[in-house]
mmCIF file of C-alpha atoms and ligand atoms in Angstrom:
data_model
loop_
_atom_site.group_PDB
_atom_site.id
_atom_site.type_symbol
_atom_site.label_atom_id
_atom_site.label_comp_id
_atom_site.label_asym_id
_atom_site.label_seq_id
_atom_site.Cartn_x
_atom_site.Cartn_y
_atom_site.Cartn_z
ATOM 1 C CA MET G 21 74.829 54.078 -14.057
ATOM 2 C CA ALA G 22 74.532 51.733 -17.041
ATOM 3 C CA THR G 23 77.037 48.969 -17.635
ATOM 4 C CA ARG G 24 78.936 50.017 -20.760
ATOM 5 C CA TRP G 25 79.461 46.964 -23.127
ATOM 6 C CA GLY G 26 81.902 46.608 -26.013
ATOM 7 C CA LEU G 27 80.991 43.856 -28.346
ATOM 8 C CA CYS G 28 83.800 42.125 -30.196
ATOM 9 C CA GLY G 29 82.938 40.420 -33.485
ATOM 10 C CA ALA G 30 80.088 41.449 -35.748
ATOM 11 C CA GLY G 31 78.632 37.980 -36.435
ATOM 12 C CA LYS G 32 75.375 36.206 -35.631
ATOM 13 C CA ILE G 33 75.670 35.596 -31.862
ATOM 14 C CA SER G 34 76.873 39.259 -31.264
ATOM 15 C CA HIS G 35 73.646 40.258 -33.102
ATOM 16 C CA ASP G 36 71.598 38.127 -30.880
ATOM 17 C CA PHE G 37 73.464 39.271 -27.675
ATOM 18 C CA SER G 38 72.863 42.926 -28.649
ATOM 19 C CA VAL G 39 69.127 42.193 -29.047
ATOM 20 C CA ALA G 40 69.033 40.450 -25.703
ATOM 21 C CA ILE G 41 70.628 43.380 -24.073
ATOM 22 C CA LYS G 42 67.872 45.566 -25.464
ATOM 23 C CA THR G 43 65.375 43.493 -23.506
ATOM 24 C CA LEU G 44 66.816 44.921 -20.356
ATOM 25 C CA PRO G 45 66.439 48.372 -18.768
ATOM 26 C CA PRO G 46 68.411 50.893 -20.811
ATOM 27 C CA GLY G 47 69.357 52.481 -17.449
ATOM 28 C CA ASP G 48 71.167 49.256 -16.653
ATOM 29 C CA HIS G 49 72.945 48.280 -19.889
ATOM 30 C CA ARG G 50 74.277 50.217 -22.815
ATOM 31 C CA ILE G 51 76.389 48.896 -25.763
ATOM 32 C CA ALA G 52 78.894 51.629 -26.358
ATOM 33 C CA VAL G 53 81.099 50.002 -29.074
ATOM 34 C CA ILE G 54 81.063 47.265 -31.678
ATOM 35 C CA ALA G 55 84.555 46.175 -32.908
ATOM 36 C CA SER G 56 85.006 44.063 -35.991
ATOM 37 C CA ARG G 57 88.049 43.092 -38.134
ATOM 38 C CA SER G 58 86.247 45.046 -40.840
ATOM 39 C CA ILE G 59 85.207 48.628 -40.346
ATOM 40 C CA ASP G 60 82.389 48.196 -42.862
ATOM 41 C CA ARG G 61 80.938 45.286 -40.959
ATOM 42 C CA ALA G 62 81.272 47.281 -37.726
ATOM 43 C CA LYS G 63 79.518 50.272 -39.179
ATOM 44 C CA ASP G 64 76.749 48.141 -40.604
ATOM 45 C CA PHE G 65 76.338 46.464 -37.174
ATOM 46 C CA ALA G 66 76.322 49.850 -35.355
ATOM 47 C CA GLN G 67 73.698 51.310 -37.620
ATOM 48 C CA LYS G 68 71.386 48.365 -37.216
ATOM 49 C CA HIS G 69 71.741 48.143 -33.419
ATOM 50 C CA CYS G 70 71.977 52.034 -32.826
ATOM 51 C CA ILE G 71 75.478 51.741 -31.328
ATOM 52 C CA PRO G 72 77.311 55.024 -31.149
ATOM 53 C CA LYS G 73 80.848 53.789 -31.987
ATOM 54 C CA ALA G 74 82.355 51.302 -34.516
ATOM 55 C CA TYR G 75 85.831 50.011 -34.658
ATOM 56 C CA GLY G 76 87.647 48.291 -37.437
ATOM 57 C CA SER G 77 90.017 46.334 -35.109
ATOM 58 C CA TYR G 78 89.685 44.564 -31.809
ATOM 59 C CA GLU G 79 92.820 46.490 -30.533
ATOM 60 C CA GLU G 80 90.905 49.775 -30.646
ATOM 61 C CA LEU G 81 88.278 48.240 -28.325
ATOM 62 C CA ALA G 82 91.124 46.970 -25.972
ATOM 63 C CA ASN G 83 92.554 50.480 -25.882
ATOM 64 C CA ASN G 84 89.036 52.318 -25.021
ATOM 65 C CA PRO G 85 89.046 53.043 -21.254
ATOM 66 C CA LYS G 86 85.268 53.869 -21.224
ATOM 67 C CA ILE G 87 84.107 50.285 -21.524
ATOM 68 C CA ASP G 88 83.088 48.306 -18.505
ATOM 69 C CA ILE G 89 83.047 44.876 -20.120
ATOM 70 C CA VAL G 90 83.788 43.247 -23.409
ATOM 71 C CA TYR G 91 81.658 40.578 -24.845
ATOM 72 C CA LEU G 92 83.669 38.033 -26.881
ATOM 73 C CA GLY G 93 81.303 37.041 -29.645
ATOM 74 C CA MET G 94 83.732 35.966 -32.242
ATOM 75 C CA LEU G 95 84.471 32.376 -33.498
ATOM 76 C CA HIS G 96 85.404 30.032 -30.716
ATOM 77 C CA THR G 97 88.668 28.976 -32.150
ATOM 78 C CA GLU G 98 89.698 32.780 -31.597
ATOM 79 C CA HIS G 99 88.542 33.121 -27.963
ATOM 80 C CA TRP G 100 91.881 32.401 -26.361
ATOM 81 C CA ARG G 101 93.914 34.779 -28.571
ATOM 82 C CA VAL G 102 91.491 37.567 -28.477
ATOM 83 C CA GLY G 103 90.662 36.947 -24.841
ATOM 84 C CA MET G 104 94.238 37.375 -23.867
ATOM 85 C CA LEU G 105 94.376 40.587 -25.702
ATOM 86 C CA PHE G 106 91.542 42.153 -23.621
ATOM 87 C CA LEU G 107 92.629 40.584 -20.241
ATOM 88 C CA LYS G 108 96.058 41.776 -20.703
ATOM 89 C CA ALA G 109 94.622 45.294 -21.525
ATOM 90 C CA GLY G 110 92.812 45.089 -18.186
ATOM 91 C CA LYS G 111 89.297 44.584 -19.514
ATOM 92 C CA ASN G 112 86.574 42.581 -17.893
ATOM 93 C CA VAL G 113 85.293 39.822 -20.227
ATOM 94 C CA LEU G 114 82.250 37.866 -20.858
ATOM 95 C CA CYS G 115 83.321 35.096 -23.186
ATOM 96 C CA GLU G 116 80.964 33.176 -25.583
ATOM 97 C CA LYS G 117 81.245 29.408 -25.113
ATOM 98 C CA PRO G 118 83.526 27.628 -25.162
ATOM 99 C CA PHE G 119 86.208 29.467 -23.297
ATOM 100 C CA ALA G 120 88.894 27.907 -25.397
ATOM 101 C CA MET G 121 89.725 24.744 -27.463
ATOM 102 C CA ASN G 122 91.579 22.932 -24.662
ATOM 103 C CA SER G 123 92.181 22.882 -20.941
ATOM 104 C CA ARG G 124 95.628 24.507 -21.285
ATOM 105 C CA LYS G 125 94.239 27.620 -22.940
ATOM 106 C CA VAL G 126 91.335 27.785 -20.444
ATOM 107 C CA LYS G 127 93.715 27.849 -17.541
ATOM 108 C CA ASP G 128 95.775 30.441 -19.321
ATOM 109 C CA LEU G 129 92.790 32.708 -19.624
ATOM 110 C CA VAL G 130 91.828 32.274 -16.149
ATOM 111 C CA ALA G 131 95.311 32.867 -14.742
ATOM 112 C CA THR G 132 95.545 36.112 -16.880
ATOM 113 C CA ALA G 133 92.231 37.340 -15.580
ATOM 114 C CA LYS G 134 93.497 36.758 -12.042
ATOM 115 C CA LYS G 135 96.876 38.281 -12.551
ATOM 116 C CA ASN G 136 95.145 41.376 -14.106
ATOM 117 C CA HIS G 137 92.463 41.544 -11.420
ATOM 118 C CA VAL G 138 89.727 41.607 -14.038
ATOM 119 C CA PHE G 139 86.263 39.885 -14.186
ATOM 120 C CA LEU G 140 86.079 36.785 -16.434
ATOM 121 C CA MET G 141 83.096 34.581 -17.200
ATOM 122 C CA VAL G 142 82.027 32.247 -19.873
ATOM 123 C CA VAL G 143 78.413 32.017 -21.120
ATOM 124 C CA SER G 144 76.441 29.521 -19.211
ATOM 125 C CA PHE G 145 72.740 29.138 -18.426
ATOM 126 C CA ALA G 146 70.624 30.179 -15.603
ATOM 127 C CA LEU G 147 69.460 27.049 -13.914
ATOM 128 C CA ARG G 148 71.014 27.178 -10.449
ATOM 129 C CA THR G 149 67.785 26.722 -8.650
ATOM 130 C CA LEU G 150 67.674 23.054 -9.807
ATOM 131 C CA ALA G 151 71.036 22.242 -8.061
ATOM 132 C CA ASN G 152 71.568 20.180 -5.058
ATOM 133 C CA SER G 153 69.793 16.981 -6.288
ATOM 134 C CA SER G 154 70.800 13.854 -4.391
ATOM 135 C CA GLY G 155 69.848 11.679 -7.224
ATOM 136 C CA ASN G 156 71.062 10.589 -10.651
ATOM 137 C CA LEU G 157 71.230 12.653 -13.640
ATOM 138 C CA ARG G 158 70.726 12.162 -17.479
ATOM 139 C CA VAL G 159 71.369 14.712 -20.083
ATOM 140 C CA SER G 160 71.155 14.103 -23.794
ATOM 141 C CA PHE G 161 71.358 16.087 -27.016
ATOM 142 C CA TYR G 162 69.377 14.985 -30.044
ATOM 143 C CA ASN G 163 70.464 14.987 -33.570
ATOM 144 C CA LEU G 164 73.146 17.578 -33.253
ATOM 145 C CA PRO G 165 74.098 19.294 -36.557
ATOM 146 C CA GLN G 166 77.764 18.709 -37.102
ATOM 147 C CA HIS G 167 78.740 22.301 -36.502
ATOM 148 C CA TRP G 168 77.328 22.103 -32.976
ATOM 149 C CA VAL G 169 79.762 19.329 -32.309
ATOM 150 C CA GLU G 170 82.592 21.359 -33.868
ATOM 151 C CA GLU G 171 81.553 24.306 -31.788
ATOM 152 C CA LEU G 172 81.712 22.122 -28.611
ATOM 153 C CA CYS G 173 78.171 22.401 -27.752
ATOM 154 C CA TRP G 174 78.286 19.179 -25.867
ATOM 155 C CA MET G 175 80.012 21.204 -23.112
ATOM 156 C CA TYR G 176 76.416 22.349 -22.291
ATOM 157 C CA CYS G 177 75.622 18.905 -20.976
ATOM 158 C CA LEU G 178 78.658 18.949 -18.756
ATOM 159 C CA GLN G 179 77.925 22.369 -17.544
ATOM 160 C CA PHE G 180 74.631 21.155 -16.488
ATOM 161 C CA VAL G 181 76.181 18.215 -14.660
ATOM 162 C CA LEU G 182 78.707 20.359 -12.876
ATOM 163 C CA MET G 183 75.926 22.862 -11.862
ATOM 164 C CA VAL G 184 73.847 19.960 -10.360
ATOM 165 C CA PHE G 185 76.946 18.436 -8.542
ATOM 166 C CA ASN G 186 77.998 21.838 -7.255
ATOM 167 C CA GLY G 187 81.292 21.861 -9.131
ATOM 168 C CA GLU G 188 82.350 18.588 -7.570
ATOM 169 C CA ARG G 189 85.144 16.700 -9.424
ATOM 170 C CA PRO G 190 83.826 13.351 -10.658
ATOM 171 C CA GLU G 191 85.612 10.287 -9.028
ATOM 172 C CA SER G 192 85.663 8.606 -12.347
ATOM 173 C CA ILE G 193 84.856 9.363 -16.044
ATOM 174 C CA GLN G 194 84.054 6.714 -18.646
ATOM 175 C CA ALA G 195 83.659 7.852 -22.246
ATOM 176 C CA THR G 196 83.120 5.916 -25.394
ATOM 177 C CA GLY G 197 82.283 7.155 -28.910
ATOM 178 C CA VAL G 198 82.147 6.707 -32.621
ATOM 179 C CA LEU G 199 84.142 9.013 -34.884
ATOM 180 C CA LEU G 200 83.507 10.144 -38.440
ATOM 181 C CA ASP G 201 86.311 9.606 -40.915
ATOM 182 C CA SER G 202 87.118 13.207 -40.570
ATOM 183 C CA GLY G 203 87.884 12.692 -36.806
ATOM 184 C CA VAL G 204 84.777 14.545 -35.749
ATOM 185 C CA ASP G 205 82.984 12.828 -32.934
ATOM 186 C CA GLU G 206 79.802 11.546 -34.309
ATOM 187 C CA SER G 207 78.311 10.002 -31.145
ATOM 188 C CA VAL G 208 79.660 9.916 -27.567
ATOM 189 C CA VAL G 209 78.267 8.575 -24.201
ATOM 190 C CA VAL G 210 79.894 9.591 -21.057
ATOM 191 C CA THR G 211 79.183 8.257 -17.509
ATOM 192 C CA MET G 212 80.584 10.013 -14.485
ATOM 193 C CA LYS G 213 80.696 8.745 -10.897
ATOM 194 C CA PHE G 214 80.438 11.263 -8.046
ATOM 195 C CA SER G 215 80.764 10.960 -4.411
ATOM 196 C CA ARG G 216 78.107 9.212 -2.295
ATOM 197 C CA LYS G 217 77.208 6.801 -5.165
ATOM 198 C CA ARG G 218 75.790 9.465 -7.410
ATOM 199 C CA MET G 219 76.153 9.278 -11.240
ATOM 200 C CA ALA G 220 75.623 11.279 -14.309
ATOM 201 C CA LEU G 221 75.106 10.065 -17.864
ATOM 202 C CA CYS G 222 75.526 12.386 -20.902
ATOM 203 C CA ALA G 223 74.867 11.390 -24.486
ATOM 204 C CA PHE G 224 75.107 13.360 -27.739
ATOM 205 C CA SER G 225 75.059 12.488 -31.305
ATOM 206 C CA ILE G 226 75.120 13.841 -34.838
ATOM 207 C CA ALA G 227 73.443 10.602 -36.076
ATOM 208 C CA ALA G 228 70.889 9.419 -33.477
ATOM 209 C CA ARG G 229 67.707 11.232 -32.561
ATOM 210 C CA LEU G 230 68.177 11.486 -28.780
ATOM 211 C CA PRO G 231 65.927 13.706 -26.637
ATOM 212 C CA ASN G 232 67.103 17.096 -26.038
ATOM 213 C CA ASP G 233 66.260 17.635 -22.473
ATOM 214 C CA ALA G 234 67.921 17.143 -19.053
ATOM 215 C CA VAL G 235 66.588 15.056 -16.240
ATOM 216 C CA ILE G 236 67.491 14.879 -12.593
ATOM 217 C CA ALA G 237 66.295 11.702 -11.175
ATOM 218 C CA GLY G 238 66.664 10.195 -7.601
ATOM 219 C CA THR G 239 65.291 7.282 -5.576
ATOM 220 C CA LYS G 240 61.757 8.844 -5.803
ATOM 221 C CA GLY G 241 61.754 8.913 -9.539
ATOM 222 C CA PRO G 242 62.422 11.664 -12.125
ATOM 223 C CA LEU G 243 61.856 14.840 -10.088
ATOM 224 C CA LYS G 244 63.161 17.614 -12.213
ATOM 225 C CA TYR G 245 63.015 17.928 -15.983
ATOM 226 C CA VAL G 246 64.545 20.651 -18.064
ATOM 227 C CA LEU G 247 62.513 20.513 -21.276
ATOM 228 C CA GLY G 248 64.597 20.921 -24.345
ATOM 229 C CA PRO G 249 66.453 22.779 -25.820
ATOM 230 C CA MET G 250 68.227 22.143 -22.575
ATOM 231 C CA HIS G 251 71.039 24.644 -23.246
ATOM 232 C CA CYS G 252 68.508 27.540 -23.483
ATOM 233 C CA PRO G 253 65.247 26.205 -21.798
ATOM 234 C CA THR G 254 62.159 28.071 -20.969
ATOM 235 C CA LYS G 255 60.195 25.183 -19.230
ATOM 236 C CA LEU G 256 60.919 23.234 -16.117
ATOM 237 C CA VAL G 257 59.013 20.355 -14.610
ATOM 238 C CA VAL G 258 59.401 19.882 -10.893
ATOM 239 C CA ASN G 259 57.356 17.129 -9.281
ATOM 240 C CA ASP G 260 55.029 16.947 -12.347
ATOM 241 C CA LYS G 261 54.385 20.580 -12.151
ATOM 242 C CA GLU G 262 55.389 22.461 -15.253
ATOM 243 C CA THR G 263 56.514 26.187 -15.034
ATOM 244 C CA GLU G 264 57.283 28.353 -17.969
ATOM 245 C CA TYR G 265 59.833 31.059 -17.901
ATOM 246 C CA PRO G 266 58.858 33.061 -21.074
ATOM 247 C CA LEU G 267 61.453 35.382 -22.795
ATOM 248 C CA PRO G 268 60.622 38.831 -23.895
ATOM 249 C CA GLU G 269 59.780 39.568 -27.463
ATOM 250 C CA PRO G 270 63.007 40.513 -29.319
ATOM 251 C CA CYS G 271 63.154 43.857 -31.108
ATOM 252 C CA LEU G 272 64.803 42.188 -34.215
ATOM 253 C CA PRO G 273 64.699 38.681 -35.395
ATOM 254 C CA LEU G 274 67.255 36.325 -33.640
ATOM 255 C CA ASN G 275 69.657 33.816 -35.292
ATOM 256 C CA PHE G 276 69.442 31.148 -32.549
ATOM 257 C CA THR G 277 66.664 29.582 -30.522
ATOM 258 C CA ASN G 278 65.854 31.520 -27.352
ATOM 259 C CA SER G 279 68.967 33.602 -27.418
ATOM 260 C CA ALA G 280 67.121 36.456 -25.846
ATOM 261 C CA GLY G 281 68.004 34.365 -22.774
ATOM 262 C CA LEU G 282 71.571 35.824 -23.042
ATOM 263 C CA ARG G 283 69.938 38.660 -20.999
ATOM 264 C CA TYR G 284 70.506 36.388 -18.014
ATOM 265 C CA GLU G 285 74.276 36.489 -18.491
ATOM 266 C CA ALA G 286 74.260 40.232 -19.065
ATOM 267 C CA GLY G 287 72.290 40.687 -15.876
ATOM 268 C CA GLU G 288 74.568 38.413 -13.885
ATOM 269 C CA VAL G 289 77.694 40.283 -15.145
ATOM 270 C CA ARG G 290 76.203 43.641 -14.170
ATOM 271 C CA GLN G 291 75.424 42.434 -10.646
ATOM 272 C CA ARG G 292 78.848 41.002 -10.164
ATOM 273 C CA LEU G 293 80.616 44.143 -11.675
ATOM 274 C CA LEU G 294 78.592 46.399 -9.335
ATOM 275 C CA LYS G 295 79.829 44.431 -6.246
ATOM 276 C CA GLY G 296 83.449 44.596 -7.599
ATOM 277 C CA LEU G 297 83.631 40.856 -8.035
ATOM 278 C CA LYS G 298 85.966 39.071 -10.403
ATOM 279 C CA GLU G 299 83.886 36.043 -11.270
ATOM 280 C CA SER G 300 80.370 34.821 -11.209
ATOM 281 C CA LYS G 301 78.813 32.575 -8.527
ATOM 282 C CA GLN G 302 76.659 31.093 -11.335
ATOM 283 C CA MET G 303 79.525 30.027 -13.530
ATOM 284 C CA PRO G 304 82.644 30.102 -11.217
ATOM 285 C CA LEU G 305 86.025 30.007 -12.971
ATOM 286 C CA ALA G 306 86.964 26.811 -10.855
ATOM 287 C CA ASP G 307 83.870 25.122 -12.671
ATOM 288 C CA SER G 308 85.120 26.345 -16.007
ATOM 289 C CA VAL G 309 88.587 24.875 -15.415
ATOM 290 C CA LEU G 310 87.188 21.634 -14.158
ATOM 291 C CA LEU G 311 84.841 21.497 -17.189
ATOM 292 C CA SER G 312 87.794 21.867 -19.470
ATOM 293 C CA GLU G 313 89.653 19.022 -17.750
ATOM 294 C CA ILE G 314 86.589 16.783 -18.057
ATOM 295 C CA MET G 315 86.267 17.747 -21.668
ATOM 296 C CA ALA G 316 90.058 16.869 -22.099
ATOM 297 C CA GLU G 317 89.580 13.398 -20.530
ATOM 298 C CA ILE G 318 86.571 12.676 -22.743
ATOM 299 C CA ARG G 319 88.400 13.663 -25.907
ATOM 300 C CA LYS G 320 91.353 11.530 -24.790
ATOM 301 C CA GLN G 321 89.184 8.445 -24.195
ATOM 302 C CA VAL G 322 87.218 8.978 -27.436
ATOM 303 C CA GLY G 323 90.350 9.928 -29.461
ATOM 304 C CA VAL G 324 89.229 13.450 -30.530
ATOM 305 C CA VAL G 325 92.274 15.734 -31.397
ATOM 306 C CA PHE G 326 92.168 19.429 -32.203
ATOM 307 C CA ASN G 327 94.839 21.367 -34.157
ATOM 308 C CA GLN G 328 95.131 23.799 -31.209
ATOM 309 C CA ASP G 329 96.291 20.996 -28.996
ATOM 310 C CA SER G 330 99.655 21.113 -30.510
ATOM 311 C CA GLN G 331 99.869 24.902 -30.761
HETATM 312 N N1 NDP R 424 75.608 30.799 -26.623
HETATM 313 C C1 NDP R 424 74.883 30.496 -27.807
HETATM 314 O O1 NDP R 424 73.745 30.071 -27.832
HETATM 315 C C2 NDP R 424 75.655 30.383 -29.165
HETATM 316 C C3 NDP R 424 77.181 30.440 -29.162
HETATM 317 N N2 NDP R 424 77.868 30.411 -30.250
HETATM 318 C C4 NDP R 424 79.346 30.595 -30.245
HETATM 319 O O2 NDP R 424 79.672 31.872 -30.791
HETATM 320 C C5 NDP R 424 80.647 31.676 -31.863
HETATM 321 C C6 NDP R 424 80.331 32.650 -33.004
HETATM 322 O O3 NDP R 424 79.334 31.954 -33.609
HETATM 323 P P1 NDP R 424 78.473 32.832 -34.763
HETATM 324 O O4 NDP R 424 78.210 34.134 -34.377
HETATM 325 O O5 NDP R 424 77.336 31.954 -35.195
HETATM 326 O O6 NDP R 424 79.569 32.993 -35.917
HETATM 327 P P2 NDP R 424 79.645 33.930 -37.111
HETATM 328 O O7 NDP R 424 80.410 33.208 -38.122
HETATM 329 O O8 NDP R 424 78.307 34.544 -37.422
HETATM 330 O O9 NDP R 424 80.473 35.128 -36.473
HETATM 331 C C7 NDP R 424 81.776 34.883 -36.029
HETATM 332 C C8 NDP R 424 82.624 36.164 -35.964
HETATM 333 O O10 NDP R 424 83.932 35.761 -35.489
HETATM 334 C C9 NDP R 424 84.822 36.870 -35.908
HETATM 335 N N3 NDP R 424 86.050 36.190 -36.207
HETATM 336 C C10 NDP R 424 87.211 36.512 -35.671
HETATM 337 N N4 NDP R 424 88.254 35.774 -36.105
HETATM 338 C C11 NDP R 424 87.686 35.032 -37.053
HETATM 339 C C12 NDP R 424 88.242 34.074 -37.924
HETATM 340 N N5 NDP R 424 89.558 33.750 -37.903
HETATM 341 N N6 NDP R 424 87.434 33.357 -38.859
HETATM 342 C C13 NDP R 424 86.099 33.651 -38.753
HETATM 343 N N7 NDP R 424 85.568 34.578 -37.867
HETATM 344 C C14 NDP R 424 86.353 35.204 -37.089
HETATM 345 C C15 NDP R 424 84.211 37.481 -37.140
HETATM 346 O O11 NDP R 424 83.822 38.746 -36.694
HETATM 347 P P3 NDP R 424 84.425 40.076 -37.340
HETATM 348 O O12 NDP R 424 84.981 39.660 -38.667
HETATM 349 O O13 NDP R 424 83.176 40.970 -37.420
HETATM 350 O O14 NDP R 424 85.448 40.594 -36.364
HETATM 351 C C16 NDP R 424 82.817 36.761 -37.312
HETATM 352 O O15 NDP R 424 81.770 37.543 -37.642
HETATM 353 C C17 NDP R 424 80.700 30.195 -32.128
HETATM 354 O O16 NDP R 424 81.877 29.753 -32.528
HETATM 355 C C18 NDP R 424 80.078 29.519 -30.948
HETATM 356 O O17 NDP R 424 81.002 28.833 -30.144
HETATM 357 C C19 NDP R 424 77.189 30.387 -31.607
HETATM 358 C C20 NDP R 424 75.878 30.342 -31.532
HETATM 359 C C21 NDP R 424 75.016 30.320 -30.458
HETATM 360 O O1 LIG R 425 76.289 27.104 -28.677
HETATM 361 C C1 LIG R 425 75.628 26.955 -29.554
HETATM 362 O O2 LIG R 425 74.240 26.673 -29.333
HETATM 363 C C2 LIG R 425 73.323 26.849 -30.448
HETATM 364 C C3 LIG R 425 73.816 26.460 -31.835
HETATM 365 O O3 LIG R 425 72.891 26.763 -32.730
HETATM 366 C C4 LIG R 425 75.212 27.167 -31.998
HETATM 367 O O4 LIG R 425 75.655 26.896 -33.319
HETATM 368 C C5 LIG R 425 76.024 26.667 -30.949
HETATM 369 O O5 LIG R 425 77.425 27.161 -31.077
#
């Protein structure tokens, strides 16, 4: 039986997610509902994506018993509030990144999912095969547009680091950065020390043109490259051998680079739900919590404060 998806939020990433789902076998995945704060937007979206049901509120989706999983595609500042609505209603949730604006709210979501015995996962990327490096790691993001920083895209670098270090907590974190007058982090460099003398270095910047790829390097040199865009890659280089992982042609134009790759998330969710599991092995909830704590420490050291921190 197909996994029945309910999409929440009729914006750009929900469009891309819907297109990505359509690259998967229809017998495996079916989008049953689109919910928007506006019934007109929901109906337009439903017509464009051939979705049978459109709701003009998120609450209606939360009350629909015929949905297997909700995709939270709304603005990231709303993930915690709306995520809580669905988790408390007993719905499984795949949340767009980031889970929430701070570590307290991430932990709140995870605890609520556990309490209600439902599945919860944040959007990640499918690169586990590169894990288990014994070497050092460098990840950088080039020339980020400001909204990428505001949407916490730098978490992709940290997700990658945690993936390579198998969710291990760093022994120490050193972060330094430059802020814009508005308080937005313009450039940040982070070094993390892990057990057995291993290190990771992450850099991202709105101002400087850094390479947008990830490298895992050990004593034998740079062994593994994830060619940019590192958060949604299609090319890996391992021991000088490049392998391409092409994405299928989308049935409609996409808003974001390579976002047909969201199909990997959908596939992972289906596999876990079929097994009755409550989280993903690819992006475990413990990693999400640790990621939020690392982000909090980096923000503290660099001096980045969000309104949500005091709410
Ligand atoms: N994984 C990835 O590659 C990407 C992830 N993202 C993440 O997805 C999020 C959404 O991005 P995107 O789709 O580009 O944004 P859009 O502005 O296109 O859509 C956001 C949607 O959020 C909903 N929403 C709910 N509450 C609010 C609110 N208070 N203010 C504004 N919108 C609200 C709206 O849906 P409605 O009114 O229909 O209910 C709106 O359409 C980003 O914040 C980002 O973190 C973004 C791009 C790529
Ligand atoms: O997560 C993201 O990745 C791609 C960007 O274009 C987008 O704005 C961001 O939120």
